mmCIF file of C-alpha atoms (C1' of nucleotides) in Angstrom:
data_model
loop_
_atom_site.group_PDB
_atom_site.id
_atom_site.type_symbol
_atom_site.label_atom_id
_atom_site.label_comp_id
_atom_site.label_asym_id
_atom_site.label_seq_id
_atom_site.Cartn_x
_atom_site.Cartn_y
_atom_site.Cartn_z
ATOM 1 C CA UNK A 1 185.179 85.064 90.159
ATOM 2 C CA UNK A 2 185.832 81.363 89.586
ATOM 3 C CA UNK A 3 188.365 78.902 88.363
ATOM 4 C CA UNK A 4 186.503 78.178 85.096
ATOM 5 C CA UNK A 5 187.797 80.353 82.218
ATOM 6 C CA UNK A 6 184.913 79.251 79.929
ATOM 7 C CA UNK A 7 182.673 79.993 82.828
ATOM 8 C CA UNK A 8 183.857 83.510 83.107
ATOM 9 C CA UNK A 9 183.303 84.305 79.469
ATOM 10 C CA UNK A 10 180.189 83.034 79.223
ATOM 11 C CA UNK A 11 178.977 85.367 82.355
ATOM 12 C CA UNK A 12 180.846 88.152 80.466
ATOM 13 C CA UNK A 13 178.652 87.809 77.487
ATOM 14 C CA UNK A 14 175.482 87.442 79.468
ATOM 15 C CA UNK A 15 176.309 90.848 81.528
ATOM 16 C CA UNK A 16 177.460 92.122 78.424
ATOM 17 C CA UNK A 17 173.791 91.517 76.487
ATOM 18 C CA UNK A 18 172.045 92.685 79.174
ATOM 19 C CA UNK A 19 170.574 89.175 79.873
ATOM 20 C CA UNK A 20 169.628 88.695 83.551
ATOM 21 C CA UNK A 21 171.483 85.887 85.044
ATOM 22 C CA UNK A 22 168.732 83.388 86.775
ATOM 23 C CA UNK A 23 169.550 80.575 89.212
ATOM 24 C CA UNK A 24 168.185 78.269 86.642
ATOM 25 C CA UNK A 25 170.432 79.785 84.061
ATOM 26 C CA UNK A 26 173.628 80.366 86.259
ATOM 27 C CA UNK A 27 173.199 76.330 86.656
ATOM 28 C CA UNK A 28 172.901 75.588 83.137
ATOM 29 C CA UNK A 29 176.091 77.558 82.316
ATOM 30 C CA UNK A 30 177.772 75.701 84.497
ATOM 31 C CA UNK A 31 177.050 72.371 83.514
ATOM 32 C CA UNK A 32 177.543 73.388 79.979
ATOM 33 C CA UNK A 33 181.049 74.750 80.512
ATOM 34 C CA UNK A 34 181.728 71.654 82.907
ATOM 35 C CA UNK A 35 180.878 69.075 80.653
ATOM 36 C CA UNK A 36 183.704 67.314 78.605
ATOM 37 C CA UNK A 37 180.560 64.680 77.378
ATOM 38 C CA UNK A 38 178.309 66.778 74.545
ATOM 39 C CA UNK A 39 175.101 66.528 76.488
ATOM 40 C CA UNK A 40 171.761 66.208 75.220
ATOM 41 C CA UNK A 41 169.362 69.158 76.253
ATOM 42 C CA UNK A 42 167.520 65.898 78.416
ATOM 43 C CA UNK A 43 171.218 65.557 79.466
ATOM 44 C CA UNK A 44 171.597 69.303 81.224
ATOM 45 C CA UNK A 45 167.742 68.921 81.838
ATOM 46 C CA UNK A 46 167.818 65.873 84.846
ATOM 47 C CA UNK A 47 171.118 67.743 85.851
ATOM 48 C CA UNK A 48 169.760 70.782 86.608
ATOM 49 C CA UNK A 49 166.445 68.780 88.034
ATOM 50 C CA UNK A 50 168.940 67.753 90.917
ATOM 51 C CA UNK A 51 168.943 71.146 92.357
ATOM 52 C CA UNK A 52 165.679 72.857 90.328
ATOM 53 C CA UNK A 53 163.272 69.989 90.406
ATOM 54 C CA UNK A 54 160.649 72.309 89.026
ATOM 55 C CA UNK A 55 162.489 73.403 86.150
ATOM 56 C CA UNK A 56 160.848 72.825 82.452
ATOM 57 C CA UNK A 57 162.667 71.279 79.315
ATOM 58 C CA UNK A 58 161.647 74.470 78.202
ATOM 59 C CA UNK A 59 164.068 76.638 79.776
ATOM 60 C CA UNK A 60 167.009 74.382 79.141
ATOM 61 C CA UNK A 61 166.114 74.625 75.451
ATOM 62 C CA UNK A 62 165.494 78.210 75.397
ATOM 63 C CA UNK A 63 169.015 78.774 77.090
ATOM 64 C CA UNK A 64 170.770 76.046 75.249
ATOM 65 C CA UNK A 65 169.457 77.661 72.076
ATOM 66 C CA UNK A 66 170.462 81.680 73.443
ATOM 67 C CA UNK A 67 173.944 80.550 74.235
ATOM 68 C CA UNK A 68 174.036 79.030 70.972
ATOM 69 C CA UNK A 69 172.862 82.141 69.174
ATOM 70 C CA UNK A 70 175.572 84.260 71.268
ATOM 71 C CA UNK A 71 178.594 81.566 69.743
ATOM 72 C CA UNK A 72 178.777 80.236 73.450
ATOM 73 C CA UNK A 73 178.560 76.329 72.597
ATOM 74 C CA UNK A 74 178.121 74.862 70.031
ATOM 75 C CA UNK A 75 175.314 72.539 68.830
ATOM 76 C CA UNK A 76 176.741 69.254 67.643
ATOM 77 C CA UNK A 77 173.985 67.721 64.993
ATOM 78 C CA UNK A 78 174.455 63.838 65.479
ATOM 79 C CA UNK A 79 173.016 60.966 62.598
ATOM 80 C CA UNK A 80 170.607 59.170 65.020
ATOM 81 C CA UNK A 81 169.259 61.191 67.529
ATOM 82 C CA UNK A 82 169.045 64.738 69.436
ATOM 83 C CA UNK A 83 170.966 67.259 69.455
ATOM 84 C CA UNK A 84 174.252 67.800 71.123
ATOM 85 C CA UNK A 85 175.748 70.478 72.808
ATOM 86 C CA UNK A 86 179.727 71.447 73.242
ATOM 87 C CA UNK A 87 180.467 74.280 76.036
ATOM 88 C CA UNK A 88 183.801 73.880 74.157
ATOM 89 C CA UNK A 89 183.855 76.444 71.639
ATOM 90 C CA UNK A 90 187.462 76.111 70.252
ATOM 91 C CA UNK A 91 188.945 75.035 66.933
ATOM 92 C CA UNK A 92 188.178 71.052 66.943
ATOM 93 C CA UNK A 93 186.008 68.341 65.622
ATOM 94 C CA UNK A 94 184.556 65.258 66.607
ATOM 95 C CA UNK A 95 184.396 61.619 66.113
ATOM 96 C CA UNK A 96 181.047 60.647 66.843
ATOM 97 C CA UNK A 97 179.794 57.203 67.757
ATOM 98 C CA UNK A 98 176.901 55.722 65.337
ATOM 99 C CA UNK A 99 176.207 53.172 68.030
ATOM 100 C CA UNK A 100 176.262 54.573 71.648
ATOM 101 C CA UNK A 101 176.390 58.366 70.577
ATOM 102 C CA UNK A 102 179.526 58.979 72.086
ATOM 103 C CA UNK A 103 180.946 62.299 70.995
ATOM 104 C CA UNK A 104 184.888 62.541 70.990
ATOM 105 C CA UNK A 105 186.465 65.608 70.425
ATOM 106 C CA UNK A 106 188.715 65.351 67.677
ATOM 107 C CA UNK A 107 192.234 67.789 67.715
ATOM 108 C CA UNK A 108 192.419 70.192 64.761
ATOM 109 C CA UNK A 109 195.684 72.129 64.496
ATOM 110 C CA UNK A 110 194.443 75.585 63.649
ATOM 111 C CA UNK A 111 197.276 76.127 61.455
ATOM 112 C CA UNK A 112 196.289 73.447 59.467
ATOM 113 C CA UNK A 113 192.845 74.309 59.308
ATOM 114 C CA UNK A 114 193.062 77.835 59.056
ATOM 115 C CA UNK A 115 195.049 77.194 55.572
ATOM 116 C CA UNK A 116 192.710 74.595 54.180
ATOM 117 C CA UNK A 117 190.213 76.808 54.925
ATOM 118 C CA UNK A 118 191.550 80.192 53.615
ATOM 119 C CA UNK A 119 192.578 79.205 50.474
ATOM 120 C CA UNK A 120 190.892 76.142 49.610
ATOM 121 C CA UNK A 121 187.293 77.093 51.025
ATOM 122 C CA UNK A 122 186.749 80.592 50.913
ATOM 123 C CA UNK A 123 187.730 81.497 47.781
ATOM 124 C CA UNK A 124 185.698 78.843 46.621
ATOM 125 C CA UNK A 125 182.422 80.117 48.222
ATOM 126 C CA UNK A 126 180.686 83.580 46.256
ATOM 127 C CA UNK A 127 182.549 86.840 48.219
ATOM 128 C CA UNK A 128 179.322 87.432 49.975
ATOM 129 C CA UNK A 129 178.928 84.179 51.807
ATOM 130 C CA UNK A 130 179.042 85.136 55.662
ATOM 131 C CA UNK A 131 180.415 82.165 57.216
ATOM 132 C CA UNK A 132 179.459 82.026 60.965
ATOM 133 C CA UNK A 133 179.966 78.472 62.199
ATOM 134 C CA UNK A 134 181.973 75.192 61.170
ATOM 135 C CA UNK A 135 180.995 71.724 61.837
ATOM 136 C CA UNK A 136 183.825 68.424 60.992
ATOM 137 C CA UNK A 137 182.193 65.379 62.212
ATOM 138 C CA UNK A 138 183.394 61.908 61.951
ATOM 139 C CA UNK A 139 180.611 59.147 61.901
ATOM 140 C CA UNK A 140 181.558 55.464 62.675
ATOM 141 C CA UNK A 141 182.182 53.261 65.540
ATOM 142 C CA UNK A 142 184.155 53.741 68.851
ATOM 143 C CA UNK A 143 186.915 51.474 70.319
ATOM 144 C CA UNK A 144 184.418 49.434 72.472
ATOM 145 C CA UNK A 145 181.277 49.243 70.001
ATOM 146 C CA UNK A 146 183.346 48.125 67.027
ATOM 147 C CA UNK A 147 184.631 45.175 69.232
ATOM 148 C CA UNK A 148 181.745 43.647 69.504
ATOM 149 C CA UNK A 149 180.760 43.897 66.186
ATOM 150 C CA UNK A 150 181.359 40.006 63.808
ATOM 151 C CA UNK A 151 185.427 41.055 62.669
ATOM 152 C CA UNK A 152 185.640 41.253 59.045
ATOM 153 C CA UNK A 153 186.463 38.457 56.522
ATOM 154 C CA UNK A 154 188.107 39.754 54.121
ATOM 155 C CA UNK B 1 172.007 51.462 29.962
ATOM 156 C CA UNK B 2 172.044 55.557 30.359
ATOM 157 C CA UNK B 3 173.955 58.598 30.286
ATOM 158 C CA UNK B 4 174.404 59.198 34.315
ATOM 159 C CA UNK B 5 176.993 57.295 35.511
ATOM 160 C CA UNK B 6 175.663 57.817 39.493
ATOM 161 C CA UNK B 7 172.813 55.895 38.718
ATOM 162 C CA UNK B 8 174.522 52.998 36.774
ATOM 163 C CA UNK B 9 176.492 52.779 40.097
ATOM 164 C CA UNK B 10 173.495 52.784 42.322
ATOM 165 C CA UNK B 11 171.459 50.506 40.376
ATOM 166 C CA UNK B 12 174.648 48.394 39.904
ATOM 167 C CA UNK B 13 174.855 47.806 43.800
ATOM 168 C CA UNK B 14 171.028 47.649 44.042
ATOM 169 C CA UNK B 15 171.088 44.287 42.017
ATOM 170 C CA UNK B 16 173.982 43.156 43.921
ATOM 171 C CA UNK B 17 172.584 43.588 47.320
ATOM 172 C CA UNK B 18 169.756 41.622 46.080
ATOM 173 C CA UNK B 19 167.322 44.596 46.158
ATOM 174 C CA UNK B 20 164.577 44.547 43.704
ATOM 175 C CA UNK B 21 163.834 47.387 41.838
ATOM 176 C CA UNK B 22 160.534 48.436 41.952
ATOM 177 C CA UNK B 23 159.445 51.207 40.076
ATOM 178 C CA UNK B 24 158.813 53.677 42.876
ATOM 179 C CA UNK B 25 162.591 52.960 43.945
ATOM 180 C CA UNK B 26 164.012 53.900 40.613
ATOM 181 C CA UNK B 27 162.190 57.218 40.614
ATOM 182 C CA UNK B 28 163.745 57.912 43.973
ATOM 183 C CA UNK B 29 166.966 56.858 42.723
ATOM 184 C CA UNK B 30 167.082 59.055 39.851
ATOM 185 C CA UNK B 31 166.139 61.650 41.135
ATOM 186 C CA UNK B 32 168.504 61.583 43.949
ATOM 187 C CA UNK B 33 171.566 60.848 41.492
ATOM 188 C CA UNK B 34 170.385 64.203 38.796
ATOM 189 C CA UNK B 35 169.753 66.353 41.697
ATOM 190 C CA UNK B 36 172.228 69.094 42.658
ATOM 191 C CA UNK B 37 170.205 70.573 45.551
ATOM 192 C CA UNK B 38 170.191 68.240 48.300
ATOM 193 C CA UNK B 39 166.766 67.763 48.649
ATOM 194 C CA UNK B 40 165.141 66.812 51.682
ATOM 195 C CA UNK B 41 162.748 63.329 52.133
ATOM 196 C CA UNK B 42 159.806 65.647 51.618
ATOM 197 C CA UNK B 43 161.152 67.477 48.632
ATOM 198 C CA UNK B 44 161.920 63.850 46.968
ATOM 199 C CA UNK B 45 158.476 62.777 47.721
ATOM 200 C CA UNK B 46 156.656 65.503 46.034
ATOM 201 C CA UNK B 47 159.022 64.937 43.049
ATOM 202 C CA UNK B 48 158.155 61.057 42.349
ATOM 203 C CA UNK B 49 154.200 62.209 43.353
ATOM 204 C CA UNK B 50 154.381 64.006 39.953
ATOM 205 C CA UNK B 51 155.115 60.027 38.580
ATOM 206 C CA UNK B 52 153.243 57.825 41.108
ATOM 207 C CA UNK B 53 150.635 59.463 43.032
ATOM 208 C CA UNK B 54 149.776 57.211 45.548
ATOM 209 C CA UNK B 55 153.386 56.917 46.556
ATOM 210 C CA UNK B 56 153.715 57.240 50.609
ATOM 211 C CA UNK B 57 156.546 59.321 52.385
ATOM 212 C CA UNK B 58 157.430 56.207 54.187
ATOM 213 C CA UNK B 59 158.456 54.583 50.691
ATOM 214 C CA UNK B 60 160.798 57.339 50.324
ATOM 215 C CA UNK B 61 162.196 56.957 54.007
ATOM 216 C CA UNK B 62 162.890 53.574 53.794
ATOM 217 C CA UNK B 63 164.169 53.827 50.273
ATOM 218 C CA UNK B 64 166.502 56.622 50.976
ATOM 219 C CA UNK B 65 167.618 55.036 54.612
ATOM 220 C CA UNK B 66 168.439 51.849 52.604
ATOM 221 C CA UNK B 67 170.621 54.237 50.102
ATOM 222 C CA UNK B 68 172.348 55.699 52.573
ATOM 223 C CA UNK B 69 173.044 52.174 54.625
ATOM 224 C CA UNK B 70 174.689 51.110 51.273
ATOM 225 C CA UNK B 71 176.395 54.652 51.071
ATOM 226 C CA UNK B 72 175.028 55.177 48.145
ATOM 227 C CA UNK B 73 173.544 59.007 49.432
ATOM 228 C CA UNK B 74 174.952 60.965 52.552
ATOM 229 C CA UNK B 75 172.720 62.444 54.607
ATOM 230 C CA UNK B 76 173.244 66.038 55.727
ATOM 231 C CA UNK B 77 172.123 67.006 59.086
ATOM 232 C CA UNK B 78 171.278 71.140 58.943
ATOM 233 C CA UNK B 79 171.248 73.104 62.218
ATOM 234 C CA UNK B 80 167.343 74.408 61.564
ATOM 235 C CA UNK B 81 165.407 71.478 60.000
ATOM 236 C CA UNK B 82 165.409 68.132 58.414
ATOM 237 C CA UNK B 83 167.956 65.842 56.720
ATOM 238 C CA UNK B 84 168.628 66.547 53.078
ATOM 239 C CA UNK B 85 170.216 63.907 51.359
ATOM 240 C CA UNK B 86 173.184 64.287 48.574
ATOM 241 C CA UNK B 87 173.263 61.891 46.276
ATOM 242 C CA UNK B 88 177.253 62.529 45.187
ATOM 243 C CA UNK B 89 178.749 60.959 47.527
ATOM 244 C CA UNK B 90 182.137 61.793 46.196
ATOM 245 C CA UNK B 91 184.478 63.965 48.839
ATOM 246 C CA UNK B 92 182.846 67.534 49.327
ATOM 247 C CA UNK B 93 181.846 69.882 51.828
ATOM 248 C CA UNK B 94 178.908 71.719 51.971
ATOM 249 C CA UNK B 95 178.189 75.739 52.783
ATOM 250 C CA UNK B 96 174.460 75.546 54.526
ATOM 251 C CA UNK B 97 172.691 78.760 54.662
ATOM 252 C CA UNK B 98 171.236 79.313 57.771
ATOM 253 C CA UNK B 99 168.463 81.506 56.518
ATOM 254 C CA UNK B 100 167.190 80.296 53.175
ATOM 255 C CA UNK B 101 168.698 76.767 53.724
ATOM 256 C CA UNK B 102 170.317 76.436 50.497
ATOM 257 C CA UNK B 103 173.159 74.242 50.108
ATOM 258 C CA UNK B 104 176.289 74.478 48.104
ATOM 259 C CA UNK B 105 179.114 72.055 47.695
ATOM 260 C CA UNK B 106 182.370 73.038 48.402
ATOM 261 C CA UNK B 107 185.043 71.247 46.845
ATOM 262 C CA UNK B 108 187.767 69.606 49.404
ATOM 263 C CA UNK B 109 190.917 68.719 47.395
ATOM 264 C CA UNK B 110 191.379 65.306 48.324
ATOM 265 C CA UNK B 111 195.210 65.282 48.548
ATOM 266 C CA UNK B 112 194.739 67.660 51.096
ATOM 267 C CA UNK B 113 192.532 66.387 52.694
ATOM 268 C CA UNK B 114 194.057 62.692 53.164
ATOM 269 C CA UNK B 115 196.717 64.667 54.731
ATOM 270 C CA UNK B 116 194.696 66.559 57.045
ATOM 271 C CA UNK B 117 192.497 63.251 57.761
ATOM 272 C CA UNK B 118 196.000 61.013 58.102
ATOM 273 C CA UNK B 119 198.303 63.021 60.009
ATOM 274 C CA UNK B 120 196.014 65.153 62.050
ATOM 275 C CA UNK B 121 193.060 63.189 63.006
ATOM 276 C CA UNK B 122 193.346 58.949 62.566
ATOM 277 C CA UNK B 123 196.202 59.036 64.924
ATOM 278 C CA UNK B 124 194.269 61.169 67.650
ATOM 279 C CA UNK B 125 191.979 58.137 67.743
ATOM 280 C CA UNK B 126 191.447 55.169 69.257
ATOM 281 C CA UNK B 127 193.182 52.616 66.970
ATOM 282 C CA UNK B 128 190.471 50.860 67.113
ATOM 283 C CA UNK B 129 188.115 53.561 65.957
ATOM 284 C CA UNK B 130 186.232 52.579 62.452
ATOM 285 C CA UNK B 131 185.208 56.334 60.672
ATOM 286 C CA UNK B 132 182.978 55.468 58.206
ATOM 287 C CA UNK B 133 181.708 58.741 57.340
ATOM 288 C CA UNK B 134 182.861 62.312 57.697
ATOM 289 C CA UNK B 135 181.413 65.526 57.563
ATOM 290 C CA UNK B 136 182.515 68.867 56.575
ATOM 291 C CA UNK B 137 180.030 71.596 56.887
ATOM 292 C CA UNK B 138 180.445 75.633 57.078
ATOM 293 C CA UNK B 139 177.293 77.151 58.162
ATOM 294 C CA UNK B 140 176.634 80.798 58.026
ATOM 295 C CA UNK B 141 174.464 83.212 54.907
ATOM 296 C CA UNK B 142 174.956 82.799 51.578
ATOM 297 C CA UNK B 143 175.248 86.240 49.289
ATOM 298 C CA UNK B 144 171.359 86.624 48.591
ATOM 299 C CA UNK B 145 170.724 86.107 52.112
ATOM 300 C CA UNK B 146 173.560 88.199 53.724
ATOM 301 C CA UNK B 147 173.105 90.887 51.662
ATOM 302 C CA UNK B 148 169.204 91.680 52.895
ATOM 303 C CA UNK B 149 171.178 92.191 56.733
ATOM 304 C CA UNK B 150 171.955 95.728 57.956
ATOM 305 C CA UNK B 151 175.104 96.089 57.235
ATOM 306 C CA UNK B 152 177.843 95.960 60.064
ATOM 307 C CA UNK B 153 178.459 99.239 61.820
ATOM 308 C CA UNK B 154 182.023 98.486 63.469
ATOM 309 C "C1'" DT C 1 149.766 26.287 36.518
ATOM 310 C "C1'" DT C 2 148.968 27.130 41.467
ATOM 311 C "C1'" DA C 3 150.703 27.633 46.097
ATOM 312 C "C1'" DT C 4 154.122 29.589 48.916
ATOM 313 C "C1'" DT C 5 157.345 32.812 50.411
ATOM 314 C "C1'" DA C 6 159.577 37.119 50.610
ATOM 315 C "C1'" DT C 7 159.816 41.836 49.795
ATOM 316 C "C1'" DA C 8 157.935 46.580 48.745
ATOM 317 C "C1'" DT C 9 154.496 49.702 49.159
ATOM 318 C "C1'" DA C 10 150.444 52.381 51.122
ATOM 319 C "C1'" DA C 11 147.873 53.916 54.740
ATOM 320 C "C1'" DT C 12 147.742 54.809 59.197
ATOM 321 C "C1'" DA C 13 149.335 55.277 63.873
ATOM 322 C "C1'" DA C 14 152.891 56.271 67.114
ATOM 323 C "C1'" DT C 15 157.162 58.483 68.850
ATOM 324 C "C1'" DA C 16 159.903 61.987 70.302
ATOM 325 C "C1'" DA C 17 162.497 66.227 69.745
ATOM 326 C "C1'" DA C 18 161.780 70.821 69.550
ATOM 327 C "C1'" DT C 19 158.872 74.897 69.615
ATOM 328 C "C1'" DA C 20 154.884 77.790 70.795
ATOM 329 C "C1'" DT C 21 151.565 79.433 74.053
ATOM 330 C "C1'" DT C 22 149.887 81.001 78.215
ATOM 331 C "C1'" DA C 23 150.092 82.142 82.900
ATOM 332 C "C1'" DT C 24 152.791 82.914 86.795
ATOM 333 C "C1'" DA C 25 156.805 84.538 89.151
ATOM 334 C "C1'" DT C 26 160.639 87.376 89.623
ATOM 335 C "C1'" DA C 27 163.312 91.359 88.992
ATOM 336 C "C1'" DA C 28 164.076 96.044 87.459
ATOM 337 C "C1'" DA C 29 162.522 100.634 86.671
ATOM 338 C "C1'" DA C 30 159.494 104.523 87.252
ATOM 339 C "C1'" DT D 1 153.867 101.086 95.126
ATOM 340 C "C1'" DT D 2 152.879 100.624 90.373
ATOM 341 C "C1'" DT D 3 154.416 99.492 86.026
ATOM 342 C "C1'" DT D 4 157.100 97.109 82.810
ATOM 343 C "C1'" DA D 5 159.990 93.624 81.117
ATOM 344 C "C1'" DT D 6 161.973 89.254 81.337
ATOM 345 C "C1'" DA D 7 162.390 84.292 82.856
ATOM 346 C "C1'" DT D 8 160.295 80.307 84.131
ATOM 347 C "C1'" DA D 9 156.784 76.485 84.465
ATOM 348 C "C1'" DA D 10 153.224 73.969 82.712
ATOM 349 C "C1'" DT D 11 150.974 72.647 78.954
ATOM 350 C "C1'" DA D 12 149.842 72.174 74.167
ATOM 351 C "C1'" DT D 13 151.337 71.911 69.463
ATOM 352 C "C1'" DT D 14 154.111 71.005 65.603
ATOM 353 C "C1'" DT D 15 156.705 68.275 62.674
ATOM 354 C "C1'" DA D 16 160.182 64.995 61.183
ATOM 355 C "C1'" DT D 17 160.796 60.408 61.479
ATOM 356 C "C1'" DT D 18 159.752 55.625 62.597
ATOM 357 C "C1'" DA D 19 156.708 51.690 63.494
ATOM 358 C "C1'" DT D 20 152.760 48.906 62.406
ATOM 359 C "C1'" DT D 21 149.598 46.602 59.662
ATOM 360 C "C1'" DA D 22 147.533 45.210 55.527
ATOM 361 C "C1'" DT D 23 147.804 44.899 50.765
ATOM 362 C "C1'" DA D 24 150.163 44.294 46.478
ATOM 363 C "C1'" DT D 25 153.779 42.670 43.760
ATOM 364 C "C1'" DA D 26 157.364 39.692 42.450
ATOM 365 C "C1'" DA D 27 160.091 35.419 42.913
ATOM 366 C "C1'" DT D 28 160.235 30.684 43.754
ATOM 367 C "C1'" DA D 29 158.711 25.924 44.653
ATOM 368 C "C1'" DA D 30 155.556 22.336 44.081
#
DNA sequence: TTATTATATAATAATAAATATTATATAAAA
DNA sequence: TTTTATATAATATTTATTATTATATAATAA
């Protein structure tokens, strides 16, 4: 097919749903599983533009939001503004910029999280809590923007 | 001065940030510090209605954007509508119901995660990278909610 | 005390992200 | 070809949040 494992799985699903696979949606997934930067759905939207000019915001959302519902990225809810999305849909978290919105993804070891979570979150939650999705988010300021900012005094 | 010792604390910081306390911002505040169900800015506002009519939502914006600027309440972004705002800002997670939107704090053993936080994340960093906030949310159906779902066939 | 200044609030307007609606286009099935 | 379903485009709507402006309140200075 392609080079792009995360590419190929997405497609997988889609075939797999029964979803028909549209130019305008073949493009999207691409981007999406592309991107290392957590785009904005305005983001994928004036990518797609470059070779769809006559696509709506509409259909990035509604695609965005499909792939989303079938665990294919992940939406990444920032302090400030929209929302993000991750084509990255492995164990890991992210360090996210309060003053440019830069979204870094953040290592987890799965070991590690896989035993804080098993036995010091589930058990903790009532036995018929379905969990579907995980978010660990670190808010504060980047390399660059915390340069600029007056150094502390004390 | 009272029996809640979130409040003393917010009202503590309050008068030493120079903030005056107007009536209207004392309702918000304690009702933020008793409540245990992350309410949202809406939910607050209806709350100190029952106290001061006239009150505008913007007076509870700006209120609890100034609490949250002095840390004094996190915000919690949910994946299907607005910010709720916890006013325990001690460490936690929090299990978000996707359906009902309930949320329920999950305890976080702190000497855990320091460990987790220290050896598995601040080094992956920039050293210059400032976290000044973190995150921890499992999203998914709590038991009321899950239960109401046609049960899994596989 | 009165005048001045700063801050908080109330009422309203504006912004912008996200969703809904409707009509058209495309593809699949009968 | 006709019918049906789905996806897209264009537009309108919703809603959370922020901005603006004017008023009210409190603090301070004269």
């Amino acid at each position: 097919m392609n080079s792009n494992p995360r590419l190929n799985a997405i497609l997988i699903k889609i075939k797999k749903m029964g979803y028909s696979l549209t130019p305008q949606r073949l493009e999207i997934i691409k981007i999406i599983s592309e991107s290392k930067s957590h785009p904005s759905a305005t983001d994928v939207y004036n990518k797609v533009k470059e070779l769809y000019p006559m696509v709506s915001l509409n259909t990035i959302y509604k695609n965005l939001s499909m792939l989303a519902s079938l665990h294919e990225v992940k939406e990444i809810k920032t302090m400030q503004d929209s929302v993000r999305y991750d084509g990255d849909i492995s164990l890991h978290g992210h360090a996210i910029c309060e003053k440019c919105g830069k979204i870094i993804d953040v290592e987890i070891d799965e070991f590690d999280f896989k035993g804080f979570f098993e036995t010091k979150i589930k058990n903790k939650l009532d036995e018929n809590y379905r969990i579907r999705n995980y978010g660990v988010e670190f808010y504060g300021l980047c390399g660059g923007c915390g340069k600029e900012d007056s150094p502390s005094k004390t």
